[in-house]
């Protein structure tokens, strides 16, 4: 008997990655194309097809039993369509049907990228063994996903856990999504940098004005840089506490480029969490950095493909 | 073959209610005692035992296969203990063990009161047939519960869906729970009344300064009363949108005394929801008034008892 493989696709605004993944979550073969983000629908689909063709050329391909897709959102899992914000040519694009046709009718599962990362952290990373988890990516945006009762919770549309766009400041600044005071509007990398600049922080001689540069300044003791990370941490803490209050969580796992700032973020985050995680059942929440790194999207897409094929329940 | 019955207990700060409930959710026999809220642990338990004795005296009792308890929170479902805020004699009280002993070892299930109300609305009320729902009680406090993937989501501690204590205003007023800007701190009945009084609303000649009186003034066109309900609606909208963004919901059901204000609350709530429910998958959310009335706690406790005994999944 052959070990089952799945094909995984991780679709973002910059690249389209694919892999053949075994039942342990190991990546056996990888392929990648830049995302022709400004192209029309068929041009973008062409890049997906090229990645699939690379995978299908492998002698391993006959062992593939399903395809999992993690895509930049919004996605619609029930309709099988995607409308990634940064890929304007795809609006309600029937990705599941097109991929299914390209792979000869194999089952295809679709989730949002935050859900995929969560599946990966739960399968092989920092959320492994936890029954109820929030996994977040804090980067250019803020995304996330949920594990509930030991299982990945995709929600009917595949977008559950979208913590970046919950409002923690109902009178706050307008967010590009249309709401006010969203976690992402306060805590994303670009907003950390924007706030530091507005408050008088000046980049070094290299001109680097990213959140990573603000983090370096904070580590060097710059009070404006520190304050910008503290405000981001406060918004993340309020959002994480809200999620734990609603979902009754055991752990929150935080990854992404901004989380790479380390204690500059995690230290004020743990302090702020004590302010917002007030109820007894929420105070038990622990915080951990993500472990899966840049392969999380592919591993998670593979996990999503395997969802219906094995018991996903893990010990709580 | 006999129809299975369950015994249901609804434990609050004012009364302890019990019922025998059949498989259709109909209450066949009811019993009730005032909660000796200031009494010690055994005094309160005595009232529970008296209710159970009333039920056990019925010729129907031999048909009872399980007991369901919905209790004022916080509860700890995994430990089987309760610590209701308004019953100081019970702190970590082992209610499940004590009830189980009182009923000869029948299985006993425990959930928080917000979860119980949700079970009731999903079984027989406004959330029936929906796969993903938030059910709320807006009253002296603000509570809630979740249905996810067609099933009641209790969370490991039985407190999931606690929407009253998520922060929607991270710099806002301190809440008695210890956090800031909680939905309950803005939208509960006492806070609606407090805000109206602070802004210059004066009660009528009967001296009634409750949220119900503010609602009557709002219906009569009083701008301060209207504004207080609008602010409550804004906080509820931000909290509901956050929950829908995290849990990918189909419907939010709102009951409780404040919801009884009707369009004075629901009209600004629907308007505010358009401001905060910005993402496409959140905009599909519908809002409905609760249908189960004052029996929701008992019917929901019965539903919780039946959870492990029948497929709870309903069509999405």
mmCIF file with all atom_site columns, N, CA and C in Angstrom, chain A residues 165 175-180 182, chain B residues 241 245 272-283:
data_model
loop_
_atom_site.group_PDB
_atom_site.id
_atom_site.type_symbol
_atom_site.label_atom_id
_atom_site.label_alt_id
_atom_site.label_comp_id
_atom_site.label_asym_id
_atom_site.label_entity_id
_atom_site.label_seq_id
_atom_site.pdbx_PDB_ins_code
_atom_site.Cartn_x
_atom_site.Cartn_y
_atom_site.Cartn_z
_atom_site.occupancy
_atom_site.B_iso_or_equiv
_atom_site.pdbx_formal_charge
_atom_site.auth_seq_id
_atom_site.auth_comp_id
_atom_site.auth_asym_id
_atom_site.auth_atom_id
_atom_site.pdbx_PDB_model_num
ATOM 1  N N  . UNK A 1 165 ? -9.720  41.953 11.476 1.00 0.00 ? 165 UNK A N  1
ATOM 2  C CA . UNK A 1 165 ? -10.805 42.896 11.209 1.00 0.00 ? 165 UNK A CA 1
ATOM 3  C C  . UNK A 1 165 ? -11.940 42.799 12.213 1.00 0.00 ? 165 UNK A C  1
ATOM 4  N N  . UNK A 1 175 ? -10.712 51.874 8.958  1.00 0.00 ? 175 UNK A N  1
ATOM 5  C CA . UNK A 1 175 ? -9.865  50.818 8.404  1.00 0.00 ? 175 UNK A CA 1
ATOM 6  C C  . UNK A 1 175 ? -10.200 50.700 6.910  1.00 0.00 ? 175 UNK A C  1
ATOM 7  N N  . UNK A 1 176 ? -9.240  50.351 6.065  1.00 0.00 ? 176 UNK A N  1
ATOM 8  C CA . UNK A 1 176 ? -9.571  50.169 4.641  1.00 0.00 ? 176 UNK A CA 1
ATOM 9  C C  . UNK A 1 176 ? -10.717 49.190 4.410  1.00 0.00 ? 176 UNK A C  1
ATOM 10 N N  . UNK A 1 177 ? -10.978 48.288 5.356  1.00 0.00 ? 177 UNK A N  1
ATOM 11 C CA . UNK A 1 177 ? -12.084 47.330 5.179  1.00 0.00 ? 177 UNK A CA 1
ATOM 12 C C  . UNK A 1 177 ? -13.428 48.023 5.266  1.00 0.00 ? 177 UNK A C  1
ATOM 13 N N  . UNK A 1 178 ? -13.463 49.233 5.850  1.00 0.00 ? 178 UNK A N  1
ATOM 14 C CA . UNK A 1 178 ? -14.731 49.949 5.986  1.00 0.00 ? 178 UNK A CA 1
ATOM 15 C C  . UNK A 1 178 ? -15.169 50.135 7.423  1.00 0.00 ? 178 UNK A C  1
ATOM 16 N N  . UNK A 1 179 ? -14.646 49.311 8.329  1.00 0.00 ? 179 UNK A N  1
ATOM 17 C CA . UNK A 1 179 ? -15.005 49.439 9.738  1.00 0.00 ? 179 UNK A CA 1
ATOM 18 C C  . UNK A 1 179 ? -14.042 50.409 10.442 1.00 0.00 ? 179 UNK A C  1
ATOM 19 N N  . UNK A 1 180 ? -14.154 50.516 11.745 1.00 0.00 ? 180 UNK A N  1
ATOM 20 C CA . UNK A 1 180 ? -13.301 51.411 12.534 1.00 0.00 ? 180 UNK A CA 1
ATOM 21 C C  . UNK A 1 180 ? -12.547 50.625 13.591 1.00 0.00 ? 180 UNK A C  1
ATOM 22 N N  . UNK A 1 182 ? -10.111 48.511 13.716 1.00 0.00 ? 182 UNK A N  1
ATOM 23 C CA . UNK A 1 182 ? -9.790  47.083 13.595 1.00 0.00 ? 182 UNK A CA 1
ATOM 24 C C  . UNK A 1 182 ? -8.400  46.809 14.178 1.00 0.00 ? 182 UNK A C  1
ATOM 25 N N  . UNK B 2 241 ? -20.380 42.037 15.197 1.00 0.00 ? 241 UNK B N  1
ATOM 26 C CA . UNK B 2 241 ? -19.546 41.958 13.996 1.00 0.00 ? 241 UNK B CA 1
ATOM 27 C C  . UNK B 2 241 ? -18.231 41.245 14.303 1.00 0.00 ? 241 UNK B C  1
ATOM 28 N N  . UNK B 2 245 ? -17.025 37.895 12.549 1.00 0.00 ? 245 UNK B N  1
ATOM 29 C CA . UNK B 2 245 ? -15.746 37.888 11.840 1.00 0.00 ? 245 UNK B CA 1
ATOM 30 C C  . UNK B 2 245 ? -14.878 36.735 12.337 1.00 0.00 ? 245 UNK B C  1
ATOM 31 N N  . UNK B 2 272 ? -25.864 50.319 12.699 1.00 0.00 ? 272 UNK B N  1
ATOM 32 C CA . UNK B 2 272 ? -24.473 50.225 13.146 1.00 0.00 ? 272 UNK B CA 1
ATOM 33 C C  . UNK B 2 272 ? -23.790 48.974 12.614 1.00 0.00 ? 272 UNK B C  1
ATOM 34 N N  . UNK B 2 273 ? -24.549 47.911 12.468 1.00 0.00 ? 273 UNK B N  1
ATOM 35 C CA . UNK B 2 273 ? -23.938 46.683 11.952 1.00 0.00 ? 273 UNK B CA 1
ATOM 36 C C  . UNK B 2 273 ? -23.349 46.902 10.571 1.00 0.00 ? 273 UNK B C  1
ATOM 37 N N  . UNK B 2 274 ? -24.017 47.743 9.773  1.00 0.00 ? 274 UNK B N  1
ATOM 38 C CA . UNK B 2 274 ? -23.459 48.014 8.445  1.00 0.00 ? 274 UNK B CA 1
ATOM 39 C C  . UNK B 2 274 ? -22.105 48.698 8.544  1.00 0.00 ? 274 UNK B C  1
ATOM 40 N N  . UNK B 2 275 ? -21.862 49.441 9.648  1.00 0.00 ? 275 UNK B N  1
ATOM 41 C CA . UNK B 2 275 ? -20.558 50.097 9.822  1.00 0.00 ? 275 UNK B CA 1
ATOM 42 C C  . UNK B 2 275 ? -19.462 49.108 10.210 1.00 0.00 ? 275 UNK B C  1
ATOM 43 N N  . UNK B 2 276 ? -19.794 48.123 11.009 1.00 0.00 ? 276 UNK B N  1
ATOM 44 C CA . UNK B 2 276 ? -18.748 47.245 11.557 1.00 0.00 ? 276 UNK B CA 1
ATOM 45 C C  . UNK B 2 276 ? -18.647 45.904 10.842 1.00 0.00 ? 276 UNK B C  1
ATOM 46 N N  . UNK B 2 277 ? -19.738 45.458 10.221 1.00 0.00 ? 277 UNK B N  1
ATOM 47 C CA . UNK B 2 277 ? -19.703 44.185 9.498  1.00 0.00 ? 277 UNK B CA 1
ATOM 48 C C  . UNK B 2 277 ? -19.307 44.492 8.063  1.00 0.00 ? 277 UNK B C  1
ATOM 49 N N  . UNK B 2 278 ? -17.989 44.723 7.853  1.00 0.00 ? 278 UNK B N  1
ATOM 50 C CA . UNK B 2 278 ? -17.529 45.269 6.582  1.00 0.00 ? 278 UNK B CA 1
ATOM 51 C C  . UNK B 2 278 ? -17.111 44.192 5.582  1.00 0.00 ? 278 UNK B C  1
ATOM 52 N N  . UNK B 2 279 ? -16.532 43.101 6.047  1.00 0.00 ? 279 UNK B N  1
ATOM 53 C CA . UNK B 2 279 ? -16.042 42.078 5.119  1.00 0.00 ? 279 UNK B CA 1
ATOM 54 C C  . UNK B 2 279 ? -17.215 41.323 4.495  1.00 0.00 ? 279 UNK B C  1
ATOM 55 N N  . UNK B 2 280 ? -16.997 40.861 3.258  1.00 0.00 ? 280 UNK B N  1
ATOM 56 C CA . UNK B 2 280 ? -18.105 40.253 2.512  1.00 0.00 ? 280 UNK B CA 1
ATOM 57 C C  . UNK B 2 280 ? -18.732 39.097 3.285  1.00 0.00 ? 280 UNK B C  1
ATOM 58 N N  . UNK B 2 281 ? -17.897 38.257 3.912  1.00 0.00 ? 281 UNK B N  1
ATOM 59 C CA . UNK B 2 281 ? -18.482 37.078 4.565  1.00 0.00 ? 281 UNK B CA 1
ATOM 60 C C  . UNK B 2 281 ? -19.202 37.446 5.858  1.00 0.00 ? 281 UNK B C  1
ATOM 61 N N  . UNK B 2 282 ? -18.983 38.672 6.359  1.00 0.00 ? 282 UNK B N  1
ATOM 62 C CA . UNK B 2 282 ? -19.670 39.116 7.575  1.00 0.00 ? 282 UNK B CA 1
ATOM 63 C C  . UNK B 2 282 ? -20.969 39.850 7.212  1.00 0.00 ? 282 UNK B C  1
ATOM 64 N N  . UNK B 2 283 ? -20.985 40.481 6.040  1.00 0.00 ? 283 UNK B N  1
ATOM 65 C CA . UNK B 2 283 ? -22.169 41.247 5.646  1.00 0.00 ? 283 UNK B CA 1
ATOM 66 C C  . UNK B 2 283 ? -23.397 40.373 5.468  1.00 0.00 ? 283 UNK B C  1
#
